mmCIF file of C-alpha atoms in Angstrom:
data_model
loop_
_atom_site.group_PDB
_atom_site.id
_atom_site.type_symbol
_atom_site.label_atom_id
_atom_site.label_comp_id
_atom_site.label_asym_id
_atom_site.label_seq_id
_atom_site.Cartn_x
_atom_site.Cartn_y
_atom_site.Cartn_z
ATOM 1 C CA ALA A 100 -0.023 0.031 -0.108
ATOM 2 C CA GLN A 101 1.033 3.610 -0.419
ATOM 3 C CA LEU A 102 -0.036 6.727 1.340
ATOM 4 C CA VAL A 103 -0.212 10.089 -0.278
ATOM 5 C CA GLU A 104 -0.498 13.322 1.821
ATOM 6 C CA SER A 105 -1.913 16.634 0.630
ATOM 7 C CA GLY A 106 -2.416 20.082 2.297
ATOM 8 C CA GLY A 107 -0.092 21.909 4.511
ATOM 9 C CA GLY A 108 1.657 25.146 3.662
ATOM 10 C CA LEU A 109 2.230 28.565 5.400
ATOM 11 C CA VAL A 110 -0.536 30.208 7.473
ATOM 12 C CA GLN A 111 -0.569 32.998 9.898
ATOM 13 C CA PRO A 112 -1.320 32.488 13.620
ATOM 14 C CA GLY A 113 -5.084 31.912 14.225
ATOM 15 C CA GLY A 114 -5.483 30.630 10.739
ATOM 16 C CA SER A 115 -6.683 27.085 9.616
ATOM 17 C CA LEU A 116 -5.301 24.303 7.391
ATOM 18 C CA SER A 117 -6.607 21.048 6.245
ATOM 19 C CA LEU A 118 -4.454 17.848 5.594
ATOM 20 C CA SER A 119 -5.550 14.729 3.867
ATOM 21 C CA CYS A 120 -3.913 11.290 3.411
ATOM 22 C CA ALA A 121 -5.190 8.661 0.956
ATOM 23 C CA ALA A 122 -4.227 5.140 0.837
ATOM 24 C CA SER A 123 -4.106 3.039 -2.338
ATOM 25 C CA GLY A 124 -3.173 -0.590 -3.201
ATOM 26 C CA SER A 125 -4.770 -3.967 -2.610
ATOM 27 C CA ILE A 126 -6.544 -2.990 0.644
ATOM 28 C CA LEU A 127 -8.818 -5.304 2.381
ATOM 29 C CA SER A 128 -9.385 -3.213 5.419
ATOM 30 C CA ILE A 129 -7.862 -0.269 7.473
ATOM 31 C CA ALA A 130 -7.906 -0.084 11.141
ATOM 32 C CA THR A 131 -6.587 2.977 13.122
ATOM 33 C CA MET A 132 -5.588 6.075 11.177
ATOM 34 C CA GLY A 133 -3.498 8.854 12.601
ATOM 35 C CA TRP A 134 -1.448 11.985 12.315
ATOM 36 C CA TYR A 135 2.055 12.586 13.913
ATOM 37 C CA ARG A 136 4.280 15.555 13.648
ATOM 38 C CA GLN A 137 7.803 16.421 14.082
ATOM 39 C CA ALA A 138 9.264 19.795 14.805
ATOM 40 C CA PRO A 139 12.862 20.759 14.140
ATOM 41 C CA GLY A 140 15.119 19.232 16.750
ATOM 42 C CA LYS A 141 12.239 17.420 18.515
ATOM 43 C CA GLN A 142 11.046 13.866 18.546
ATOM 44 C CA ARG A 143 8.029 12.734 16.422
ATOM 45 C CA GLU A 144 4.790 13.101 18.524
ATOM 46 C CA LEU A 145 1.355 11.826 18.214
ATOM 47 C CA VAL A 146 -1.319 14.354 17.204
ATOM 48 C CA ALA A 147 -4.468 12.448 16.836
ATOM 49 C CA THR A 148 -5.870 9.032 15.984
ATOM 50 C CA ILE A 149 -9.169 7.582 14.821
ATOM 51 C CA THR A 150 -10.212 3.989 15.092
ATOM 52 C CA SER A 151 -12.226 2.119 12.422
ATOM 53 C CA GLY A 152 -15.204 2.576 14.656
ATOM 54 C CA GLY A 153 -14.760 6.348 14.759
ATOM 55 C CA SER A 154 -13.285 6.848 18.193
ATOM 56 C CA THR A 155 -10.856 9.724 18.303
ATOM 57 C CA ASN A 156 -7.808 10.642 20.552
ATOM 58 C CA TYR A 157 -5.891 13.959 20.664
ATOM 59 C CA THR A 158 -2.825 15.084 22.306
ATOM 60 C CA ASP A 159 -3.644 17.720 24.838
ATOM 61 C CA SER A 160 -1.996 20.600 23.017
ATOM 62 C CA VAL A 161 -4.443 20.283 20.001
ATOM 63 C CA LYS A 162 -7.744 19.452 21.775
ATOM 64 C CA GLY A 163 -10.496 21.772 20.765
ATOM 65 C CA ARG A 164 -8.492 23.049 17.817
ATOM 66 C CA PHE A 165 -7.872 20.069 15.565
ATOM 67 C CA THR A 166 -10.271 17.488 14.222
ATOM 68 C CA ILE A 167 -9.476 14.188 12.838
ATOM 69 C CA SER A 168 -11.780 12.338 10.554
ATOM 70 C CA ARG A 169 -11.964 9.581 8.018
ATOM 71 C CA ASP A 170 -13.776 8.505 4.796
ATOM 72 C CA ASN A 171 -13.561 4.696 4.683
ATOM 73 C CA ALA A 172 -14.937 4.525 1.221
ATOM 74 C CA LYS A 173 -11.965 6.584 0.034
ATOM 75 C CA ASN A 174 -9.403 5.133 2.350
ATOM 76 C CA THR A 175 -8.613 8.624 3.472
ATOM 77 C CA VAL A 176 -7.954 10.348 6.828
ATOM 78 C CA TYR A 177 -8.171 14.051 7.377
ATOM 79 C CA LEU A 178 -6.844 16.538 9.782
ATOM 80 C CA GLN A 179 -8.620 19.888 10.177
ATOM 81 C CA MET A 180 -6.466 22.453 12.024
ATOM 82 C CA ASN A 181 -7.972 25.539 13.360
ATOM 83 C CA SER A 182 -6.648 28.359 15.542
ATOM 84 C CA LEU A 183 -3.148 27.438 14.574
ATOM 85 C CA LYS A 184 -0.223 28.537 16.705
ATOM 86 C CA PRO A 185 3.463 28.936 15.896
ATOM 87 C CA GLU A 186 4.215 25.901 18.054
ATOM 88 C CA ASP A 187 2.162 23.811 15.619
ATOM 89 C CA THR A 188 4.881 24.288 13.049
ATOM 90 C CA ALA A 189 6.158 20.863 12.087
ATOM 91 C CA VAL A 190 6.237 18.215 9.399
ATOM 92 C CA TYR A 191 3.028 16.302 9.631
ATOM 93 C CA TYR A 192 2.876 12.563 8.821
ATOM 94 C CA CYS A 193 -0.046 10.270 8.441
ATOM 95 C CA THR A 194 -0.210 6.707 9.287
ATOM 96 C CA GLN A 195 -2.710 3.933 8.567
ATOM 97 C CA TRP A 196 -2.750 0.332 9.853
ATOM 98 C CA ILE A 197 -3.722 -1.627 6.669
ATOM 99 C CA HIS A 198 -4.519 -5.182 6.002
ATOM 100 C CA GLU A 199 -3.473 -5.808 2.439
ATOM 101 C CA ARG A 200 -4.496 -8.656 0.223
ATOM 102 C CA GLY A 201 -1.943 -11.504 0.397
ATOM 103 C CA TYR A 202 -0.949 -10.786 3.938
ATOM 104 C CA PHE A 203 -2.112 -12.347 7.175
ATOM 105 C CA TYR A 204 -1.352 -9.317 9.188
ATOM 106 C CA THR A 205 -1.975 -5.622 9.469
ATOM 107 C CA ARG A 206 0.884 -3.226 9.517
ATOM 108 C CA ASP A 207 1.502 0.493 9.573
ATOM 109 C CA TYR A 208 2.076 2.606 6.562
ATOM 110 C CA TRP A 209 3.319 6.195 6.583
ATOM 111 C CA GLY A 210 2.923 9.172 4.313
ATOM 112 C CA GLN A 211 5.671 11.176 2.931
ATOM 113 C CA GLY A 212 5.203 14.112 5.300
ATOM 114 C CA THR A 213 3.899 17.656 4.674
ATOM 115 C CA GLN A 214 5.221 20.913 6.012
ATOM 116 C CA VAL A 215 2.970 23.073 8.178
ATOM 117 C CA THR A 216 4.355 26.459 9.010
ATOM 118 C CA VAL A 217 2.600 28.903 11.257
ATOM 119 C CA SER A 218 4.030 32.329 11.146
ATOM 120 C CA SER A 219 3.242 35.984 10.662
#
């Protein structure tokens, strides 16, 4: 399987951005989907996850500002980011746990990363 991210870019503080991540391949099912981010000089951190049943989880710093969602028919996960702050600046990576045809197990796949910069 392959994940392709889109969205990201430069936005002023208080602005909004939307990210998307579409999976392609011989996909039988997708379990949890999520977004991580990595700022310069820092470790990659979890931003949000969404299960196949729609349960969501957010890191405390983005609660109330970011919304994760998914479209199972399109094998796509989204991240709507509102009220962006300079500390949200990072490369954002999507991940999906995918069960592919021909495999007996589910494994995680990662997107290529997209830069989000929040600056005036």
